[in-house]
Amino acid sequence: MTIDTIIRRSIDLHVHIGPEIIPRKFIVPTLLAGQTGRIAGMALKNHFFSTVPFINEINKTKLMLIGSVVLNTFVGGLNPDAVYAASTLAKETFIVWFPTVSSKQFLKNSPWEIAPEWVKRKNFMARTSKEVDGIDIIDTNGKLKNEAIRVLKVIKKTGAILATGHISWKASLALVKAASAMGIKKIIVTHPIYQKIAMPVDVQKQLTRYGAIIEQCYSMYLIDKIPISTIASQIKAVGYQYCVISSDVGQAFSPAPSVALKRFSRLLIREGTSLEQLTTMLVKNPKRLIGI
């Protein structure tokens, strides 16, 4: 077993795809052309639109593509109908991300909803965080709002994968507990190490007891400059058997998913991660989440 063979079998559950106002490295046809044979599958994410229609007519390839919808304001926020609409087109399972750039947690830690430097268009009308009504899924007492509960009911009914997005770690805790109580078994805690989330490790460990899988992403090292030793330490503390490794790439400047995962794996190997542990986080756990 080598890193190369593991990557060819891996499923990356977090890849950004265009077209999007934020410049992206790939659209679906170029992603297929560049990654087929190098990786087994990818889940495609877009902050603005559901990606399920992107792949609906071309998902008959050797490269598994998984659609998703992100519950940002652009699709109506905590909108159960957006989840239902994605489910009507999805041929396989799909991911439902709770709010990312529209979350109250993200906006309170960012001056912009979409930073102007992310976008190359001169006529782009950037909105400051104060101009956007950020989405919070919990009330002032820390209880899950009814809108979030309605979304969970549709996730349960459709069999979709729940991902926590960029909500606060306290909101993630409430969300995962409620999802587990409803019988939702496919749950991903989205890059909890991200500075705008900063979920304590003990909370990550607590969430695994509700069936959640903890995501660690190469982008946290590549873009957010979190030391690889810190990422490896969190994996060790939580337990590799409760983790998935994703790339979270797709930015115009970032490497292709298979390359990103290969580089990430090599860095983690240097920190003491074994090939067997990598296989669990890159192959076995993603397959279990998508039901294959």
PDB file of C-alpha atoms in Angstrom:
ATOM      1  CA  MET A   1       0.000   0.000   0.000  1.00  0.00           C
ATOM      2  CA  THR A   2       1.287   3.466  -0.931  1.00  0.00           C
ATOM      3  CA  ILE A   3      -0.039   6.998  -0.669  1.00  0.00           C
ATOM      4  CA  ASP A   4      -0.643   7.004  -4.429  1.00  0.00           C
ATOM      5  CA  THR A   5      -2.815   3.885  -4.303  1.00  0.00           C
ATOM      6  CA  ILE A   6      -4.776   5.254  -1.344  1.00  0.00           C
ATOM      7  CA  ILE A   7      -5.474   8.536  -3.154  1.00  0.00           C
ATOM      8  CA  ARG A   8      -6.709   6.700  -6.254  1.00  0.00           C
ATOM      9  CA  ARG A   9      -9.262   4.946  -4.003  1.00  0.00           C
ATOM     10  CA  SER A  10     -10.147   8.037  -1.971  1.00  0.00           C
ATOM     11  CA  ILE A  11     -13.322  10.115  -1.966  1.00  0.00           C
ATOM     12  CA  ASP A  12     -12.877  13.826  -1.325  1.00  0.00           C
ATOM     13  CA  LEU A  13     -16.033  15.104   0.352  1.00  0.00           C
ATOM     14  CA  HIS A  14     -15.237  18.821   0.013  1.00  0.00           C
ATOM     15  CA  VAL A  15     -14.322  20.280  -3.398  1.00  0.00           C
ATOM     16  CA  HIS A  16     -15.389  23.734  -4.600  1.00  0.00           C
ATOM     17  CA  ILE A  17     -16.634  23.943  -8.176  1.00  0.00           C
ATOM     18  CA  GLY A  18     -17.591  26.656 -10.642  1.00  0.00           C
ATOM     19  CA  PRO A  19     -19.299  28.455 -12.169  1.00  0.00           C
ATOM     20  CA  GLU A  20     -19.308  30.780  -9.172  1.00  0.00           C
ATOM     21  CA  ILE A  21     -18.650  34.462  -8.577  1.00  0.00           C
ATOM     22  CA  ILE A  22     -15.557  33.384  -6.631  1.00  0.00           C
ATOM     23  CA  PRO A  23     -13.026  32.209  -9.244  1.00  0.00           C
ATOM     24  CA  ARG A  24     -12.760  28.421  -9.284  1.00  0.00           C
ATOM     25  CA  LYS A  25     -10.161  26.134 -10.786  1.00  0.00           C
ATOM     26  CA  PHE A  26     -12.660  23.711 -12.294  1.00  0.00           C
ATOM     27  CA  ILE A  27     -16.081  23.339 -13.779  1.00  0.00           C
ATOM     28  CA  VAL A  28     -17.431  19.803 -14.004  1.00  0.00           C
ATOM     29  CA  PRO A  29     -16.108  18.917 -17.497  1.00  0.00           C
ATOM     30  CA  THR A  30     -12.567  20.092 -16.715  1.00  0.00           C
ATOM     31  CA  LEU A  31     -12.676  18.366 -13.341  1.00  0.00           C
ATOM     32  CA  LEU A  32     -13.625  15.104 -15.030  1.00  0.00           C
ATOM     33  CA  ALA A  33     -10.882  15.527 -17.609  1.00  0.00           C
ATOM     34  CA  GLY A  34      -8.217  16.269 -15.026  1.00  0.00           C
ATOM     35  CA  GLN A  35      -9.129  13.926 -12.165  1.00  0.00           C
ATOM     36  CA  THR A  36     -10.543  10.734 -13.673  1.00  0.00           C
ATOM     37  CA  GLY A  37      -8.223   7.884 -12.749  1.00  0.00           C
ATOM     38  CA  ARG A  38      -6.455   9.930 -10.088  1.00  0.00           C
ATOM     39  CA  ILE A  39      -9.152   9.800  -7.400  1.00  0.00           C
ATOM     40  CA  ALA A  40     -12.282   7.686  -6.895  1.00  0.00           C
ATOM     41  CA  GLY A  41     -14.816  10.407  -6.198  1.00  0.00           C
ATOM     42  CA  MET A  42     -15.574  13.929  -5.052  1.00  0.00           C
ATOM     43  CA  ALA A  43     -18.415  15.883  -3.469  1.00  0.00           C
ATOM     44  CA  LEU A  44     -18.892  19.194  -5.259  1.00  0.00           C
ATOM     45  CA  LYS A  45     -19.693  22.353  -3.320  1.00  0.00           C
ATOM     46  CA  ASN A  46     -20.850  25.804  -4.424  1.00  0.00           C
ATOM     47  CA  HIS A  47     -21.658  28.624  -1.995  1.00  0.00           C
ATOM     48  CA  PHE A  48     -24.375  29.987  -4.313  1.00  0.00           C
ATOM     49  CA  PHE A  49     -26.154  27.128  -6.066  1.00  0.00           C
ATOM     50  CA  SER A  50     -26.963  23.466  -5.670  1.00  0.00           C
ATOM     51  CA  THR A  51     -24.410  21.371  -7.552  1.00  0.00           C
ATOM     52  CA  VAL A  52     -26.817  18.476  -8.049  1.00  0.00           C
ATOM     53  CA  PRO A  53     -27.939  19.766 -11.492  1.00  0.00           C
ATOM     54  CA  PHE A  54     -24.275  20.269 -12.469  1.00  0.00           C
ATOM     55  CA  ILE A  55     -23.690  16.524 -12.452  1.00  0.00           C
ATOM     56  CA  ASN A  56     -27.146  15.125 -13.093  1.00  0.00           C
ATOM     57  CA  GLU A  57     -26.574  14.340 -16.762  1.00  0.00           C
ATOM     58  CA  ILE A  58     -22.898  13.385 -16.669  1.00  0.00           C
ATOM     59  CA  ASN A  59     -22.570  11.196 -13.604  1.00  0.00           C
ATOM     60  CA  LYS A  60     -22.094   8.066 -15.730  1.00  0.00           C
ATOM     61  CA  THR A  61     -18.313   8.079 -15.498  1.00  0.00           C
ATOM     62  CA  LYS A  62     -15.562   6.241 -13.675  1.00  0.00           C
ATOM     63  CA  LEU A  63     -15.237   9.252 -11.391  1.00  0.00           C
ATOM     64  CA  MET A  64     -17.974   9.408  -8.742  1.00  0.00           C
ATOM     65  CA  LEU A  65     -19.422  12.892  -8.371  1.00  0.00           C
ATOM     66  CA  ILE A  66     -21.647  13.776  -5.425  1.00  0.00           C
ATOM     67  CA  GLY A  67     -23.882  16.834  -5.470  1.00  0.00           C
ATOM     68  CA  SER A  68     -24.725  19.183  -2.636  1.00  0.00           C
ATOM     69  CA  VAL A  69     -26.634  22.256  -1.577  1.00  0.00           C
ATOM     70  CA  VAL A  70     -25.370  24.932   0.815  1.00  0.00           C
ATOM     71  CA  LEU A  71     -28.077  26.664   2.837  1.00  0.00           C
ATOM     72  CA  ASN A  72     -26.844  30.208   2.325  1.00  0.00           C
ATOM     73  CA  THR A  73     -29.146  33.156   1.733  1.00  0.00           C
ATOM     74  CA  PHE A  74     -28.753  32.653  -2.030  1.00  0.00           C
ATOM     75  CA  VAL A  75     -31.019  29.566  -1.840  1.00  0.00           C
ATOM     76  CA  GLY A  76     -33.292  30.984   0.842  1.00  0.00           C
ATOM     77  CA  GLY A  77     -31.209  30.157   3.908  1.00  0.00           C
ATOM     78  CA  LEU A  78     -32.662  27.455   6.148  1.00  0.00           C
ATOM     79  CA  ASN A  79     -34.954  26.405   3.340  1.00  0.00           C
ATOM     80  CA  PRO A  80     -36.300  22.827   3.442  1.00  0.00           C
ATOM     81  CA  ASP A  81     -37.602  23.280  -0.100  1.00  0.00           C
ATOM     82  CA  ALA A  82     -34.028  23.758  -1.350  1.00  0.00           C
ATOM     83  CA  VAL A  83     -33.139  20.387   0.167  1.00  0.00           C
ATOM     84  CA  TYR A  84     -36.250  18.804  -1.317  1.00  0.00           C
ATOM     85  CA  ALA A  85     -35.470  20.268  -4.750  1.00  0.00           C
ATOM     86  CA  ALA A  86     -31.944  18.836  -4.657  1.00  0.00           C
ATOM     87  CA  SER A  87     -33.327  15.455  -3.658  1.00  0.00           C
ATOM     88  CA  THR A  88     -35.648  15.320  -6.666  1.00  0.00           C
ATOM     89  CA  LEU A  89     -32.667  15.465  -9.044  1.00  0.00           C
ATOM     90  CA  ALA A  90     -30.033  13.592  -7.056  1.00  0.00           C
ATOM     91  CA  LYS A  91     -29.392  10.114  -8.418  1.00  0.00           C
ATOM     92  CA  GLU A  92     -27.287   9.204  -5.412  1.00  0.00           C
ATOM     93  CA  THR A  93     -26.895  10.640  -1.947  1.00  0.00           C
ATOM     94  CA  PHE A  94     -26.055  14.336  -1.650  1.00  0.00           C
ATOM     95  CA  ILE A  95     -24.697  16.672   1.023  1.00  0.00           C
ATOM     96  CA  VAL A  96     -26.623  19.439   2.756  1.00  0.00           C
ATOM     97  CA  TRP A  97     -24.265  22.036   4.167  1.00  0.00           C
ATOM     98  CA  PHE A  98     -25.668  24.395   6.764  1.00  0.00           C
ATOM     99  CA  PRO A  99     -24.808  28.071   6.099  1.00  0.00           C
ATOM    100  CA  THR A 100     -21.239  28.996   5.196  1.00  0.00           C
ATOM    101  CA  VAL A 101     -20.643  32.577   4.009  1.00  0.00           C
ATOM    102  CA  SER A 102     -24.171  33.514   5.158  1.00  0.00           C
ATOM    103  CA  SER A 103     -23.794  32.212   8.695  1.00  0.00           C
ATOM    104  CA  LYS A 104     -23.860  34.729  11.512  1.00  0.00           C
ATOM    105  CA  GLN A 105     -20.682  33.160  12.891  1.00  0.00           C
ATOM    106  CA  PHE A 106     -18.797  33.669   9.618  1.00  0.00           C
ATOM    107  CA  LEU A 107     -20.038  37.218   9.102  1.00  0.00           C
ATOM    108  CA  LYS A 108     -19.202  38.419  12.591  1.00  0.00           C
ATOM    109  CA  ASN A 109     -15.603  37.343  11.988  1.00  0.00           C
ATOM    110  CA  SER A 110     -15.333  38.793   8.465  1.00  0.00           C
ATOM    111  CA  PRO A 111     -15.669  42.365   7.171  1.00  0.00           C
ATOM    112  CA  TRP A 112     -17.267  41.092   3.956  1.00  0.00           C
ATOM    113  CA  GLU A 113     -19.758  38.443   2.919  1.00  0.00           C
ATOM    114  CA  ILE A 114     -17.681  37.763  -0.214  1.00  0.00           C
ATOM    115  CA  ALA A 115     -14.336  39.546   0.068  1.00  0.00           C
ATOM    116  CA  PRO A 116     -13.659  41.791  -2.959  1.00  0.00           C
ATOM    117  CA  GLU A 117     -10.150  40.363  -3.280  1.00  0.00           C
ATOM    118  CA  TRP A 118     -11.691  36.920  -3.878  1.00  0.00           C
ATOM    119  CA  VAL A 119     -13.470  38.194  -6.996  1.00  0.00           C
ATOM    120  CA  LYS A 120     -11.784  39.385 -10.188  1.00  0.00           C
ATOM    121  CA  ARG A 121     -14.760  41.201 -11.739  1.00  0.00           C
ATOM    122  CA  LYS A 122     -14.505  44.988 -11.595  1.00  0.00           C
ATOM    123  CA  ASN A 123     -18.288  45.437 -11.435  1.00  0.00           C
ATOM    124  CA  PHE A 124     -18.759  43.025  -8.509  1.00  0.00           C
ATOM    125  CA  MET A 125     -20.921  44.630  -5.827  1.00  0.00           C
ATOM    126  CA  ALA A 126     -19.449  43.354  -2.585  1.00  0.00           C
ATOM    127  CA  ARG A 127     -21.658  43.461   0.496  1.00  0.00           C
ATOM    128  CA  THR A 128     -20.229  44.195   3.912  1.00  0.00           C
ATOM    129  CA  SER A 129     -21.087  41.823   6.720  1.00  0.00           C
ATOM    130  CA  LYS A 130     -23.305  44.508   8.234  1.00  0.00           C
ATOM    131  CA  GLU A 131     -25.416  44.582   5.067  1.00  0.00           C
ATOM    132  CA  VAL A 132     -26.233  40.884   5.311  1.00  0.00           C
ATOM    133  CA  ASP A 133     -28.683  39.376   7.765  1.00  0.00           C
ATOM    134  CA  GLY A 134     -26.532  36.513   9.013  1.00  0.00           C
ATOM    135  CA  ILE A 135     -28.197  33.167   9.623  1.00  0.00           C
ATOM    136  CA  ASP A 136     -28.147  31.772  13.144  1.00  0.00           C
ATOM    137  CA  ILE A 137     -29.664  28.338  13.697  1.00  0.00           C
ATOM    138  CA  ILE A 138     -30.002  28.649  17.480  1.00  0.00           C
ATOM    139  CA  ASP A 139     -31.971  31.099  19.603  1.00  0.00           C
ATOM    140  CA  THR A 140     -30.675  33.154  22.531  1.00  0.00           C
ATOM    141  CA  ASN A 141     -31.172  30.149  24.818  1.00  0.00           C
ATOM    142  CA  GLY A 142     -29.021  27.931  22.622  1.00  0.00           C
ATOM    143  CA  LYS A 143     -31.973  25.924  21.334  1.00  0.00           C
ATOM    144  CA  LEU A 144     -32.307  24.936  17.692  1.00  0.00           C
ATOM    145  CA  LYS A 145     -34.687  27.172  15.761  1.00  0.00           C
ATOM    146  CA  ASN A 146     -37.774  25.693  14.130  1.00  0.00           C
ATOM    147  CA  GLU A 147     -36.411  26.516  10.655  1.00  0.00           C
ATOM    148  CA  ALA A 148     -33.389  24.315  11.318  1.00  0.00           C
ATOM    149  CA  ILE A 149     -35.575  21.511  12.642  1.00  0.00           C
ATOM    150  CA  ARG A 150     -37.671  21.619   9.461  1.00  0.00           C
ATOM    151  CA  VAL A 151     -34.502  21.261   7.396  1.00  0.00           C
ATOM    152  CA  LEU A 152     -33.391  18.290   9.501  1.00  0.00           C
ATOM    153  CA  LYS A 153     -36.718  16.580   8.882  1.00  0.00           C
ATOM    154  CA  VAL A 154     -36.176  16.783   5.115  1.00  0.00           C
ATOM    155  CA  ILE A 155     -32.577  15.586   5.466  1.00  0.00           C
ATOM    156  CA  LYS A 156     -33.855  12.602   7.408  1.00  0.00           C
ATOM    157  CA  LYS A 157     -36.565  11.871   4.835  1.00  0.00           C
ATOM    158  CA  THR A 158     -34.246  12.159   1.822  1.00  0.00           C
ATOM    159  CA  GLY A 159     -31.293  10.316   3.350  1.00  0.00           C
ATOM    160  CA  ALA A 160     -28.919  13.194   2.641  1.00  0.00           C
ATOM    161  CA  ILE A 161     -25.625  13.744   4.437  1.00  0.00           C
ATOM    162  CA  LEU A 162     -25.666  16.597   6.953  1.00  0.00           C
ATOM    163  CA  ALA A 163     -22.618  18.888   7.105  1.00  0.00           C
ATOM    164  CA  THR A 164     -22.412  21.677   9.660  1.00  0.00           C
ATOM    165  CA  GLY A 165     -20.927  24.418   7.453  1.00  0.00           C
ATOM    166  CA  HIS A 166     -19.518  27.584   9.030  1.00  0.00           C
ATOM    167  CA  ILE A 167     -21.899  27.878  11.961  1.00  0.00           C
ATOM    168  CA  SER A 168     -20.566  28.368  15.489  1.00  0.00           C
ATOM    169  CA  TRP A 169     -19.369  25.350  17.408  1.00  0.00           C
ATOM    170  CA  LYS A 170     -22.169  25.856  19.936  1.00  0.00           C
ATOM    171  CA  ALA A 171     -24.683  25.796  17.094  1.00  0.00           C
ATOM    172  CA  SER A 172     -22.990  22.685  15.699  1.00  0.00           C
ATOM    173  CA  LEU A 173     -23.366  20.997  19.061  1.00  0.00           C
ATOM    174  CA  ALA A 174     -27.100  21.739  19.147  1.00  0.00           C
ATOM    175  CA  LEU A 175     -27.506  20.703  15.509  1.00  0.00           C
ATOM    176  CA  VAL A 176     -25.705  17.384  15.817  1.00  0.00           C
ATOM    177  CA  LYS A 177     -27.554  16.467  19.012  1.00  0.00           C
ATOM    178  CA  ALA A 178     -30.905  17.188  17.367  1.00  0.00           C
ATOM    179  CA  ALA A 179     -29.966  15.347  14.177  1.00  0.00           C
ATOM    180  CA  SER A 180     -28.865  12.297  16.123  1.00  0.00           C
ATOM    181  CA  ALA A 181     -32.073  12.314  18.166  1.00  0.00           C
ATOM    182  CA  MET A 182     -34.047  12.329  14.903  1.00  0.00           C
ATOM    183  CA  GLY A 183     -32.159   9.309  13.612  1.00  0.00           C
ATOM    184  CA  ILE A 184     -29.866  11.071  11.136  1.00  0.00           C
ATOM    185  CA  LYS A 185     -26.753   8.919  10.976  1.00  0.00           C
ATOM    186  CA  LYS A 186     -24.656  10.618   8.268  1.00  0.00           C
ATOM    187  CA  ILE A 187     -23.181  13.744   9.840  1.00  0.00           C
ATOM    188  CA  ILE A 188     -19.980  15.645   9.031  1.00  0.00           C
ATOM    189  CA  VAL A 189     -18.620  18.355  11.325  1.00  0.00           C
ATOM    190  CA  THR A 190     -17.146  20.767   8.774  1.00  0.00           C
ATOM    191  CA  HIS A 191     -13.477  21.692   9.420  1.00  0.00           C
ATOM    192  CA  PRO A 192     -13.971  22.509  13.126  1.00  0.00           C
ATOM    193  CA  ILE A 193     -10.333  23.640  13.341  1.00  0.00           C
ATOM    194  CA  TYR A 194     -11.140  26.652  11.105  1.00  0.00           C
ATOM    195  CA  GLN A 195     -10.359  29.864  12.980  1.00  0.00           C
ATOM    196  CA  LYS A 196     -13.857  31.265  12.445  1.00  0.00           C
ATOM    197  CA  ILE A 197     -15.286  28.157  14.163  1.00  0.00           C
ATOM    198  CA  ALA A 198     -12.505  27.152  16.583  1.00  0.00           C
ATOM    199  CA  MET A 199     -14.347  24.184  18.049  1.00  0.00           C
ATOM    200  CA  PRO A 200     -12.630  22.827  21.172  1.00  0.00           C
ATOM    201  CA  VAL A 201     -11.285  19.306  20.813  1.00  0.00           C
ATOM    202  CA  ASP A 202     -13.364  18.060  23.721  1.00  0.00           C
ATOM    203  CA  VAL A 203     -16.507  19.209  21.883  1.00  0.00           C
ATOM    204  CA  GLN A 204     -15.335  17.418  18.737  1.00  0.00           C
ATOM    205  CA  LYS A 205     -14.933  14.247  20.783  1.00  0.00           C
ATOM    206  CA  GLN A 206     -18.383  14.770  22.277  1.00  0.00           C
ATOM    207  CA  LEU A 207     -19.930  15.047  18.808  1.00  0.00           C
ATOM    208  CA  THR A 208     -18.444  11.724  17.729  1.00  0.00           C
ATOM    209  CA  ARG A 209     -20.538  10.114  20.442  1.00  0.00           C
ATOM    210  CA  TYR A 210     -23.607  11.323  18.524  1.00  0.00           C
ATOM    211  CA  GLY A 211     -22.344   9.620  15.379  1.00  0.00           C
ATOM    212  CA  ALA A 212     -20.657  12.624  13.779  1.00  0.00           C
ATOM    213  CA  ILE A 213     -17.508  12.405  11.677  1.00  0.00           C
ATOM    214  CA  ILE A 214     -14.925  15.158  12.117  1.00  0.00           C
ATOM    215  CA  GLU A 215     -13.480  16.706   8.955  1.00  0.00           C
ATOM    216  CA  GLN A 216      -9.886  17.880   8.591  1.00  0.00           C
ATOM    217  CA  CYS A 217      -9.026  19.789   5.411  1.00  0.00           C
ATOM    218  CA  TYR A 218      -5.832  20.508   3.511  1.00  0.00           C
ATOM    219  CA  SER A 219      -7.047  24.082   2.949  1.00  0.00           C
ATOM    220  CA  MET A 220      -6.688  24.784   6.652  1.00  0.00           C
ATOM    221  CA  TYR A 221      -2.941  24.272   6.226  1.00  0.00           C
ATOM    222  CA  LEU A 222      -2.590  25.646   2.700  1.00  0.00           C
ATOM    223  CA  ILE A 223      -4.734  28.780   2.993  1.00  0.00           C
ATOM    224  CA  ASP A 224      -5.407  29.395   6.674  1.00  0.00           C
ATOM    225  CA  LYS A 225      -1.850  28.525   7.729  1.00  0.00           C
ATOM    226  CA  ILE A 226      -2.822  26.212  10.575  1.00  0.00           C
ATOM    227  CA  PRO A 227       0.279  24.130  11.406  1.00  0.00           C
ATOM    228  CA  ILE A 228       0.133  20.544  10.210  1.00  0.00           C
ATOM    229  CA  SER A 229       1.199  19.495  13.708  1.00  0.00           C
ATOM    230  CA  THR A 230      -1.981  21.069  15.109  1.00  0.00           C
ATOM    231  CA  ILE A 231      -4.150  19.261  12.570  1.00  0.00           C
ATOM    232  CA  ALA A 232      -2.421  15.943  13.280  1.00  0.00           C
ATOM    233  CA  SER A 233      -2.783  16.514  17.009  1.00  0.00           C
ATOM    234  CA  GLN A 234      -6.537  17.011  16.673  1.00  0.00           C
ATOM    235  CA  ILE A 235      -6.886  13.852  14.592  1.00  0.00           C
ATOM    236  CA  LYS A 236      -4.996  11.915  17.249  1.00  0.00           C
ATOM    237  CA  ALA A 237      -7.062  13.409  20.082  1.00  0.00           C
ATOM    238  CA  VAL A 238     -10.414  12.731  18.401  1.00  0.00           C
ATOM    239  CA  GLY A 239      -9.394   9.364  16.957  1.00  0.00           C
ATOM    240  CA  TYR A 240      -8.696   8.752  13.282  1.00  0.00           C
ATOM    241  CA  GLN A 241     -11.597   6.300  13.143  1.00  0.00           C
ATOM    242  CA  TYR A 242     -13.940   9.288  13.657  1.00  0.00           C
ATOM    243  CA  CYS A 243     -12.342  11.532  11.018  1.00  0.00           C
ATOM    244  CA  VAL A 244     -12.379  12.183   7.290  1.00  0.00           C
ATOM    245  CA  ILE A 245      -9.698  13.977   5.331  1.00  0.00           C
ATOM    246  CA  SER A 246     -10.884  16.388   2.641  1.00  0.00           C
ATOM    247  CA  SER A 247      -9.085  18.868   0.434  1.00  0.00           C
ATOM    248  CA  ASP A 248     -11.503  21.863   0.505  1.00  0.00           C
ATOM    249  CA  VAL A 249      -9.752  23.045  -2.654  1.00  0.00           C
ATOM    250  CA  GLY A 250     -11.105  24.339  -5.936  1.00  0.00           C
ATOM    251  CA  GLN A 251      -9.782  27.876  -5.521  1.00  0.00           C
ATOM    252  CA  ALA A 252      -8.187  29.154  -8.736  1.00  0.00           C
ATOM    253  CA  PHE A 253      -4.734  29.059  -7.137  1.00  0.00           C
ATOM    254  CA  SER A 254      -5.014  25.713  -5.354  1.00  0.00           C
ATOM    255  CA  PRO A 255      -3.847  22.289  -6.558  1.00  0.00           C
ATOM    256  CA  ALA A 256      -6.241  19.701  -7.948  1.00  0.00           C
ATOM    257  CA  PRO A 257      -8.030  17.575  -5.325  1.00  0.00           C
ATOM    258  CA  SER A 258      -5.928  14.453  -5.893  1.00  0.00           C
ATOM    259  CA  VAL A 259      -2.717  16.473  -5.641  1.00  0.00           C
ATOM    260  CA  ALA A 260      -3.944  18.282  -2.529  1.00  0.00           C
ATOM    261  CA  LEU A 261      -4.848  15.031  -0.782  1.00  0.00           C
ATOM    262  CA  LYS A 262      -1.505  13.506  -1.718  1.00  0.00           C
ATOM    263  CA  ARG A 263       0.398  16.470  -0.269  1.00  0.00           C
ATOM    264  CA  PHE A 264      -1.794  16.466   2.831  1.00  0.00           C
ATOM    265  CA  SER A 265      -1.201  12.749   3.330  1.00  0.00           C
ATOM    266  CA  ARG A 266       2.561  13.120   3.056  1.00  0.00           C
ATOM    267  CA  LEU A 267       2.540  15.880   5.646  1.00  0.00           C
ATOM    268  CA  LEU A 268       0.422  13.792   8.016  1.00  0.00           C
ATOM    269  CA  ILE A 269       2.718  10.786   7.541  1.00  0.00           C
ATOM    270  CA  ARG A 270       5.584  12.955   8.794  1.00  0.00           C
ATOM    271  CA  GLU A 271       3.508  13.651  11.908  1.00  0.00           C
ATOM    272  CA  GLY A 272       3.095   9.942  12.616  1.00  0.00           C
ATOM    273  CA  THR A 273      -0.119   9.079  10.775  1.00  0.00           C
ATOM    274  CA  SER A 274      -0.008   5.557   9.340  1.00  0.00           C
ATOM    275  CA  LEU A 275      -1.095   4.405   5.886  1.00  0.00           C
ATOM    276  CA  GLU A 276      -3.823   2.343   7.530  1.00  0.00           C
ATOM    277  CA  GLN A 277      -5.138   5.426   9.316  1.00  0.00           C
ATOM    278  CA  LEU A 278      -5.057   7.409   6.068  1.00  0.00           C
ATOM    279  CA  THR A 279      -7.058   4.654   4.371  1.00  0.00           C
ATOM    280  CA  THR A 280      -9.729   4.898   7.057  1.00  0.00           C
ATOM    281  CA  MET A 281      -9.997   8.682   6.750  1.00  0.00           C
ATOM    282  CA  LEU A 282      -9.743   8.908   2.960  1.00  0.00           C
ATOM    283  CA  VAL A 283     -11.526   5.752   1.810  1.00  0.00           C
ATOM    284  CA  LYS A 284     -13.453   3.824   4.450  1.00  0.00           C
ATOM    285  CA  ASN A 285     -15.187   6.653   6.303  1.00  0.00           C
ATOM    286  CA  PRO A 286     -16.207   8.596   3.160  1.00  0.00           C
ATOM    287  CA  LYS A 287     -17.604   5.403   1.642  1.00  0.00           C
ATOM    288  CA  ARG A 288     -19.592   4.705   4.783  1.00  0.00           C
ATOM    289  CA  LEU A 289     -21.035   8.217   4.725  1.00  0.00           C
ATOM    290  CA  ILE A 290     -22.183   7.964   1.118  1.00  0.00           C
ATOM    291  CA  GLY A 291     -23.447   4.432   1.595  1.00  0.00           C
ATOM    292  CA  ILE A 292     -21.193   2.312  -0.597  1.00  0.00           C
TER     293      ILE A 292
END
